[in-house]
Short mmCIF file of C-alpha atoms in Angstrom, two decimals:
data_model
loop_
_atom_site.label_atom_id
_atom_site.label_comp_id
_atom_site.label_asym_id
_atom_site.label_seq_id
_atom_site.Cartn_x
_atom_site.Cartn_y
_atom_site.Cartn_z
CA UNK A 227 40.51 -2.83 23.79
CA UNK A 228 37.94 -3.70 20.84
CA UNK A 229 35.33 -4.87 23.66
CA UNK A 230 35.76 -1.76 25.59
CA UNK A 231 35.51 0.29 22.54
CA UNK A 232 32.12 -1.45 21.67
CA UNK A 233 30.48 -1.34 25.01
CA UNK A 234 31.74 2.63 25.25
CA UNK A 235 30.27 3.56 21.62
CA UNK A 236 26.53 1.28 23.18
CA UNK A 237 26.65 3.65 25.82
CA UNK A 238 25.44 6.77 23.92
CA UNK A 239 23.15 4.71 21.56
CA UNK A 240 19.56 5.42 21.89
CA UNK A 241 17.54 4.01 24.95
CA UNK A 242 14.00 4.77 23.09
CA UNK A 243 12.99 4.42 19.27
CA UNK A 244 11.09 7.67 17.79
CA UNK A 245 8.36 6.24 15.78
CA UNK A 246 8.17 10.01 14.59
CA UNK A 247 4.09 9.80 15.35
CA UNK A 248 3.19 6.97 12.88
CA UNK A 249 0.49 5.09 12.97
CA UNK A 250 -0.07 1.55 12.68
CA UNK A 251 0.14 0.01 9.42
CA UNK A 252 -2.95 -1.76 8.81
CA UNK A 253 -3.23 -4.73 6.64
CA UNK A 254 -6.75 -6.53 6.55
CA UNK A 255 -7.36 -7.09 1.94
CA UNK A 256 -9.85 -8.70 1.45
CA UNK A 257 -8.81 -12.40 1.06
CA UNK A 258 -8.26 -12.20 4.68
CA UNK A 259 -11.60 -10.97 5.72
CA UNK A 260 -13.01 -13.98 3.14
CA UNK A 261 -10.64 -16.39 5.09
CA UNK A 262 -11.51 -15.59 8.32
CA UNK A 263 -15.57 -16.47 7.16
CA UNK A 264 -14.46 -19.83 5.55
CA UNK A 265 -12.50 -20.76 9.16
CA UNK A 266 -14.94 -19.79 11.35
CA UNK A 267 -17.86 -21.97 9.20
CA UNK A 268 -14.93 -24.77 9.20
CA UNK A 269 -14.64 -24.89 12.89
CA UNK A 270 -17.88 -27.12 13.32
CA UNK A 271 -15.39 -30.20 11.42
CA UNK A 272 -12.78 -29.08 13.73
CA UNK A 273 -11.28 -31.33 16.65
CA UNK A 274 -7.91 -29.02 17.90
CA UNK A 275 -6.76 -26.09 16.63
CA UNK A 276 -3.04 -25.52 15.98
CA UNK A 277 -1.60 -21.81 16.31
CA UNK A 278 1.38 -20.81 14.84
CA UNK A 279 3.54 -17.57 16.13
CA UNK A 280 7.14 -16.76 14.81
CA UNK A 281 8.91 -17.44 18.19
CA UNK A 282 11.15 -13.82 17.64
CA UNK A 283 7.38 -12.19 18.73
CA UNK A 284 5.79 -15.11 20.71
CA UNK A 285 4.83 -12.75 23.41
CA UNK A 286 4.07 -9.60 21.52
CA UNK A 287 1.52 -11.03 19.47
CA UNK A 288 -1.39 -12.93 20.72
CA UNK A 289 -3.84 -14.72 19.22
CA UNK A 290 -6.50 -13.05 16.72
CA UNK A 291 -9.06 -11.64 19.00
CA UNK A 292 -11.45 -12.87 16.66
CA UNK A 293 -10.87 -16.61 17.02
CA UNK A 294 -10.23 -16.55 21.33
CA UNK A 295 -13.92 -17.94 21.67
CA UNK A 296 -12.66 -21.20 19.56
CA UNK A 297 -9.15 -21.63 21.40
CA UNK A 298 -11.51 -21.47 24.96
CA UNK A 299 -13.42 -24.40 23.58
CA UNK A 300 -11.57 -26.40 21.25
CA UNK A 301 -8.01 -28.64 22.53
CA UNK A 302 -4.89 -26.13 21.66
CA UNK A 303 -1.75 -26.65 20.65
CA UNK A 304 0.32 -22.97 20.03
CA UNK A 305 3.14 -23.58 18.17
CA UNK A 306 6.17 -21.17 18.38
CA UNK A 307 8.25 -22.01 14.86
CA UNK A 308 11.12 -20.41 13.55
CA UNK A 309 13.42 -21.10 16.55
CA UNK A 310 16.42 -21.71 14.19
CA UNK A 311 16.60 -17.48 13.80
CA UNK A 312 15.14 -17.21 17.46
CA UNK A 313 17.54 -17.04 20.62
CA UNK A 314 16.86 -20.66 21.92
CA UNK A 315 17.57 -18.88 25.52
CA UNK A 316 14.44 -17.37 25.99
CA UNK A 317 12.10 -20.58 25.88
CA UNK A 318 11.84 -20.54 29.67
CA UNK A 319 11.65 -16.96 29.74
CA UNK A 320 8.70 -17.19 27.29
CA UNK A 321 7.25 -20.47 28.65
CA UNK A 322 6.85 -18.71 32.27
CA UNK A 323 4.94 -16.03 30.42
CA UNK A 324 2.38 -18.13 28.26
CA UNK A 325 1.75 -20.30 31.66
CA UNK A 326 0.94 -17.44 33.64
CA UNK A 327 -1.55 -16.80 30.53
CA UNK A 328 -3.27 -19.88 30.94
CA UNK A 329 -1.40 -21.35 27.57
CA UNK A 330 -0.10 -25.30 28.70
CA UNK A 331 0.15 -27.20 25.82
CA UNK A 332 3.49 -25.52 23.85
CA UNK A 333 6.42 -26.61 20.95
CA UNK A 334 8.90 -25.29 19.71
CA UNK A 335 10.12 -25.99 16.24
CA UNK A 336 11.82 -24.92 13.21
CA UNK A 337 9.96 -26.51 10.32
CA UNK A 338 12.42 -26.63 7.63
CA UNK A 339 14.84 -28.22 9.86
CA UNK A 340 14.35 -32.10 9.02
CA UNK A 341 15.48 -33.36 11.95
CA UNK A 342 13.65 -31.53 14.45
CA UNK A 343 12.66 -33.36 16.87
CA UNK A 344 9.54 -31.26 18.44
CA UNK A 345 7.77 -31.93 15.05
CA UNK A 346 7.38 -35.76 16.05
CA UNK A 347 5.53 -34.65 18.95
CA UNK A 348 3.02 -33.01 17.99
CA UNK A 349 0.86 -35.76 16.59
CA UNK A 350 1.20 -38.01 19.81
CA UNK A 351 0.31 -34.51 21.63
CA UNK A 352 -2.72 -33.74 19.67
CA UNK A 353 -4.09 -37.46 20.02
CA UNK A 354 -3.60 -37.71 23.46
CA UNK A 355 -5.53 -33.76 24.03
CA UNK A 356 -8.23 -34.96 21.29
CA UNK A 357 -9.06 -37.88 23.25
CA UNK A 358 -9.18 -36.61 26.68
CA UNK A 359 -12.28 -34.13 25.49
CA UNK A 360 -15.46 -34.04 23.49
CA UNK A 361 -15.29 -34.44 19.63
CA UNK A 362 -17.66 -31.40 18.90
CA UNK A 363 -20.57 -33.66 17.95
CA UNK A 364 -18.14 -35.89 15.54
CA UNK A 365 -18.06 -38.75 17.48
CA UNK A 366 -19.10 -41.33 14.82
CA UNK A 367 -16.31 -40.16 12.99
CA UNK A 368 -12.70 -42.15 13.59
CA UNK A 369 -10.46 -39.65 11.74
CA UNK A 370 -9.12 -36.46 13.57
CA UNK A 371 -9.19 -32.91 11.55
CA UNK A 372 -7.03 -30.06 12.95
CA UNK A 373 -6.87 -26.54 11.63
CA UNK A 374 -4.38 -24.54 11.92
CA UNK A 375 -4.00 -20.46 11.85
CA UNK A 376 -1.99 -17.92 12.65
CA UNK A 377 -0.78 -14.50 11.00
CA UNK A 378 0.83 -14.55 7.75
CA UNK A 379 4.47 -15.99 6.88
CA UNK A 380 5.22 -18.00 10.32
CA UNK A 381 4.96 -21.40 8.89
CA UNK A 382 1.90 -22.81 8.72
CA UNK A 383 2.33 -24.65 5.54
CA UNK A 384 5.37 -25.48 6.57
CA UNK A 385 4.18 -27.04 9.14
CA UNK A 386 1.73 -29.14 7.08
CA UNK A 387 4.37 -30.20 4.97
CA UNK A 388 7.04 -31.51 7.68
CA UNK A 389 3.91 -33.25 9.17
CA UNK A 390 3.65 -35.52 5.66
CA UNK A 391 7.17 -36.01 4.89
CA UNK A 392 7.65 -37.63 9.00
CA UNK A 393 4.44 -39.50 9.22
CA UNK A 394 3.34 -40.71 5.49
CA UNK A 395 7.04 -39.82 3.50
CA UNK A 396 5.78 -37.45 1.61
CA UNK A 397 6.19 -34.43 -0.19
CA UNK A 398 4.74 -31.25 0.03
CA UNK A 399 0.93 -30.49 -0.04
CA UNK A 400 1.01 -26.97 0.53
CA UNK A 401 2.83 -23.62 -0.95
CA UNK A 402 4.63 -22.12 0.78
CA UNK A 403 6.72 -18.60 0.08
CA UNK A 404 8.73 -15.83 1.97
CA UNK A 405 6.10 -13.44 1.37
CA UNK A 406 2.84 -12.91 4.06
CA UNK A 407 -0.45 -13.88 1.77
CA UNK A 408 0.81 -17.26 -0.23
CA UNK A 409 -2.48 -18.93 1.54
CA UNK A 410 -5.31 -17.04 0.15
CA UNK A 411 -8.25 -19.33 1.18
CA UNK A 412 -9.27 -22.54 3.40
CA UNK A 413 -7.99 -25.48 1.29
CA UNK A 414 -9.41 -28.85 1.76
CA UNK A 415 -8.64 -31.05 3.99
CA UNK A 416 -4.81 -32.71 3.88
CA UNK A 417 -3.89 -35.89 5.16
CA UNK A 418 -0.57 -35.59 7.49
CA UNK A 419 -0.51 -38.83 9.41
CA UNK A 420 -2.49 -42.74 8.59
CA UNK A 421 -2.11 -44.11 12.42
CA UNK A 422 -3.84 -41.80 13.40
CA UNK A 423 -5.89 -41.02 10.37
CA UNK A 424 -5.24 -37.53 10.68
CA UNK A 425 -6.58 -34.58 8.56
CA UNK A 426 -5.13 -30.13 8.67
CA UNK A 427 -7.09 -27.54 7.25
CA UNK A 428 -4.34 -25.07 6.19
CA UNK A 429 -5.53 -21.45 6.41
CA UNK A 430 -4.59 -17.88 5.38
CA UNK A 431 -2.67 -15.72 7.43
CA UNK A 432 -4.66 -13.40 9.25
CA UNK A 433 -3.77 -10.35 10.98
CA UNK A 434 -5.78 -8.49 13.92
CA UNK A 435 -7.98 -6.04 12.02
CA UNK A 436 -6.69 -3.51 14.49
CA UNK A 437 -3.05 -3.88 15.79
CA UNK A 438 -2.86 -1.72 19.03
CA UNK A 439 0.95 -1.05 18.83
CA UNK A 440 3.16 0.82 16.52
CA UNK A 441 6.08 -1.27 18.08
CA UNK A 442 3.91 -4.58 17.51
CA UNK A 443 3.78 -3.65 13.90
CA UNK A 444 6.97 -2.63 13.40
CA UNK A 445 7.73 -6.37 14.85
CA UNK A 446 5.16 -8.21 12.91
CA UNK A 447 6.97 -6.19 9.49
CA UNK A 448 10.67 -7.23 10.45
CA UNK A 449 9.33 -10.78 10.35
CA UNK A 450 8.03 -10.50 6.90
CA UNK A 451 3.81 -10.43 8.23
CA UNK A 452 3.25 -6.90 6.62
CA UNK A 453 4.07 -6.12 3.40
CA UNK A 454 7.04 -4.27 3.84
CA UNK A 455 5.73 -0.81 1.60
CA UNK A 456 3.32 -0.49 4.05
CA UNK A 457 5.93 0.19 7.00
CA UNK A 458 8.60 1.66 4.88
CA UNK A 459 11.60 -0.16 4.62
CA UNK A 460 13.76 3.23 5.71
CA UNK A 461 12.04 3.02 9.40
CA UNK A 462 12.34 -0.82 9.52
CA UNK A 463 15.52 -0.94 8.67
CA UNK A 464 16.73 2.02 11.84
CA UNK A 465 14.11 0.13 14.20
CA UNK A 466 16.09 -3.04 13.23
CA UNK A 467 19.54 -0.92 13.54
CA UNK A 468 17.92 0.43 17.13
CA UNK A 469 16.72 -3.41 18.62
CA UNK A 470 20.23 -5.22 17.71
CA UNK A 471 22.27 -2.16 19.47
CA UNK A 472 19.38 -2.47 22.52
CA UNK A 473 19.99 -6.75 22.49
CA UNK A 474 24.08 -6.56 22.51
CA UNK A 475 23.88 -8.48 18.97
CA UNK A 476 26.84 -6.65 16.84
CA UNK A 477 26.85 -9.70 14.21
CA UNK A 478 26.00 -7.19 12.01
CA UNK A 479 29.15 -5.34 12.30
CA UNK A 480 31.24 -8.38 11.08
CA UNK A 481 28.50 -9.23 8.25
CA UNK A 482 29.44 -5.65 6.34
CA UNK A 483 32.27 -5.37 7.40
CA UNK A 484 31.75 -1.69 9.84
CA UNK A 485 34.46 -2.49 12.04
CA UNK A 486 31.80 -1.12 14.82
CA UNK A 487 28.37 -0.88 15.96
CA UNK A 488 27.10 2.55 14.86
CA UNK A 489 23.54 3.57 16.13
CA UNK A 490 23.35 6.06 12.65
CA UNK A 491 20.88 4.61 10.43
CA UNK A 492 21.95 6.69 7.56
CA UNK A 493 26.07 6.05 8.07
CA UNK A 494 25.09 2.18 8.88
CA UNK A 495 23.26 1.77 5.26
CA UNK A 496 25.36 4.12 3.53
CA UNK A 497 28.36 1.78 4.23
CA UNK A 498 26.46 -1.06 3.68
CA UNK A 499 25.70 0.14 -0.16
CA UNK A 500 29.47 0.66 -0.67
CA UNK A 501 30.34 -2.18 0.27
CA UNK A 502 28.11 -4.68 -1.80
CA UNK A 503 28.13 -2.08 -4.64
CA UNK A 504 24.53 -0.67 -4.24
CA UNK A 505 24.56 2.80 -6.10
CA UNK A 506 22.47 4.71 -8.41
CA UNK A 507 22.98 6.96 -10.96
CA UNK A 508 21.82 10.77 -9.55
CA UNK A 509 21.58 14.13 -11.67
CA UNK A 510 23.19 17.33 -9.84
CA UNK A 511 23.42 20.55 -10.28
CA UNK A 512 26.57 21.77 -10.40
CA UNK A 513 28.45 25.19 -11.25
CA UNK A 514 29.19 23.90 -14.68
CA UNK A 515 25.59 22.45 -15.34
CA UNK A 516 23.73 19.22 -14.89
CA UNK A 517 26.17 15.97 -14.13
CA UNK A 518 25.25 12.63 -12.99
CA UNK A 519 27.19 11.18 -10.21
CA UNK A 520 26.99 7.87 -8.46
CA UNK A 521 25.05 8.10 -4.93
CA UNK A 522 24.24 5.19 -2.66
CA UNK A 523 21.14 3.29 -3.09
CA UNK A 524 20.22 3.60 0.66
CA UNK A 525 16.49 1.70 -0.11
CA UNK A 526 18.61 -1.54 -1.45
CA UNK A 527 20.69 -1.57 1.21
CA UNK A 528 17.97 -1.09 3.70
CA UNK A 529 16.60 -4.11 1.78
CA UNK A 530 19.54 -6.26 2.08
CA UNK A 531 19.81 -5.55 5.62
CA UNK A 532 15.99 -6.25 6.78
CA UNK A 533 16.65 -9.83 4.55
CA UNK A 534 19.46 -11.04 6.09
CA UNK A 535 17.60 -10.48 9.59
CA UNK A 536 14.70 -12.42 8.18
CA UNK A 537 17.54 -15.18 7.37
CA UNK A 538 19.34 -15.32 10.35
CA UNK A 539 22.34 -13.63 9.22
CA UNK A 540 22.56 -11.27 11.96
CA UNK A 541 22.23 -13.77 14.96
CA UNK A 542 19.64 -15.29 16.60
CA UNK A 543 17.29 -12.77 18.08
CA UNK A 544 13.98 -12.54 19.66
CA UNK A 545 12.49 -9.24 19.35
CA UNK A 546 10.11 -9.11 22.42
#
């Protein structure tokens, strides 16, 4: 009876998400524009480059128009991290997709997992793709660098620092943080492996200067790559709301306790500020003057909600 109550309550929830006619939120500061210089002057040192996509957006979000001439002529590796919040069903799904874009050489990982197994492969992979092509005029030199990009806040440190604790034991070389813009410039080279001598260039995260889709930024902010003030955590929290409804994943009704999925944004926070105790203090006006009374705090709870998306706390999802 529960089941049937769910599926008839998903029935009337919306097929289509309003974006209310707003426009993309653009992020380019300036560190990025600076970043993208130093890579592009680094490339000449480069042997393969490593990208890095969150695997909840793998196919949403190409790589940075800017740097497609390198990936033609430079060994590849794309690198879809974060599976341990992505729905591990989809890898064929997105696999058929990046072959039919030309895109062979692919891993999957999830780079604070220590015992991933996908991370030990990708120094045997890049080796054996280094050595079947040119070195970029650095053939005198025995060592291999990589560098590796991608947008903000999918890993890329992280990556650099699993790579040291498997192959030389140890610990980390690069910061890394929750937020999109830890990396603010091309650091020097890092040593991840000795057998190979093997050398990463991390780099900042760097977005598209133009993203074409509302719905690809919308994306790009529920995975923590735009700073979330410049989406508005109100509208990412009901496009959020409006994606888990669309995928069938209710784990969010158990999580705050709803009893059901709702498809009401402002009934669906409202609840959720109750219940963890996320209120403000709110002047009225009343018939018998000025009181203060105790409201919701809708923006926390919007906050909590996006968060424990970003953490997996609402089930594995990918949002393409």
């Amino acid at each position: 009876m529960k089941l049937q109550r769910v599926l008839q309550n998903a029935s009337t929830f919306r097929e289509v998400f309003d974006f209310g006619g707003r426009e993309v939120a653009h992020w380019f500061p300036g560190h990025m524009a600076k970043g993208l210089r130093q890579m592009k002057a680094s490339l000449r040192k480069v042997d393969c480059v490593i990208e890095i996509h969150d695997a909840r957006i793998s196919c949403d979000v190409g790589p940075n128009p800017l740097f497609q001439e390198s990936l033609n002529i430079r060994p590849h590796l794309l690198i879809l991290n974060k599976m341990d919040l992505a729905d591990s069903s989809s890898q064929q799904r997105i696999l058929r997709g990046l072959k039919k874009d030309g895109v062979r050489n692919v891993l999957f990982t999830s780079c604070v997992q220590h015992n991933d197994e996908n991370l030990k492969k990708v120094v045997p992979l890049v080796t054996d793709m280094i050595g079947s092509g040119p070195r970029f005029h650095r053939e005198e030199e025995w060592d291999f660098c990589l560098m590796v990009i991608g947008v903000p806040n999918v890993g890329k440190s992280s990556l650099i620092n699993a790579l040291r604790r498997i192959h030389l034991k140890k610990g980390r070389a690069s910061k890394v943080g929750g937020e999109p813009g830890i990396t603010r410039a091309v650091l020097n080279r890092i040593q991840i492996c000795e057998r190979p001598r093997m050398y990463l260039l991390d780099t900042p995260g760097v977005l598209p200067p133009k993203i074409e889709s509302v719905e690809t930024g919308m994306k790009l902010a529920l995975c923590g790559t735009i700073l979330d003030h410049l989406v508005g955590e109100d509208v990412m929290a009901d496009y959020l709301l409006f994606t888990l409804n669309r995928l069938g994943q209710f784990s969010y009704v158990d999580k705050y306790s709803l009893g059901e999925p709702s498809d009401d944004i402002h009934d669906v926070l409202k609840r959720i500020a109750v219940k963890l105790g996320k209120t403000k203090r709110v002047r009225a006006l009343t018939g018998v003057g000025d009181v203060t009374v105790m409201m919701p705090n809708y923006s926390a709870a919007a906050y909590d909600f996006i968060r424990a998306f970003r953490r997996g706390e609402l089930g594995k999802v990918v949002l393409d």
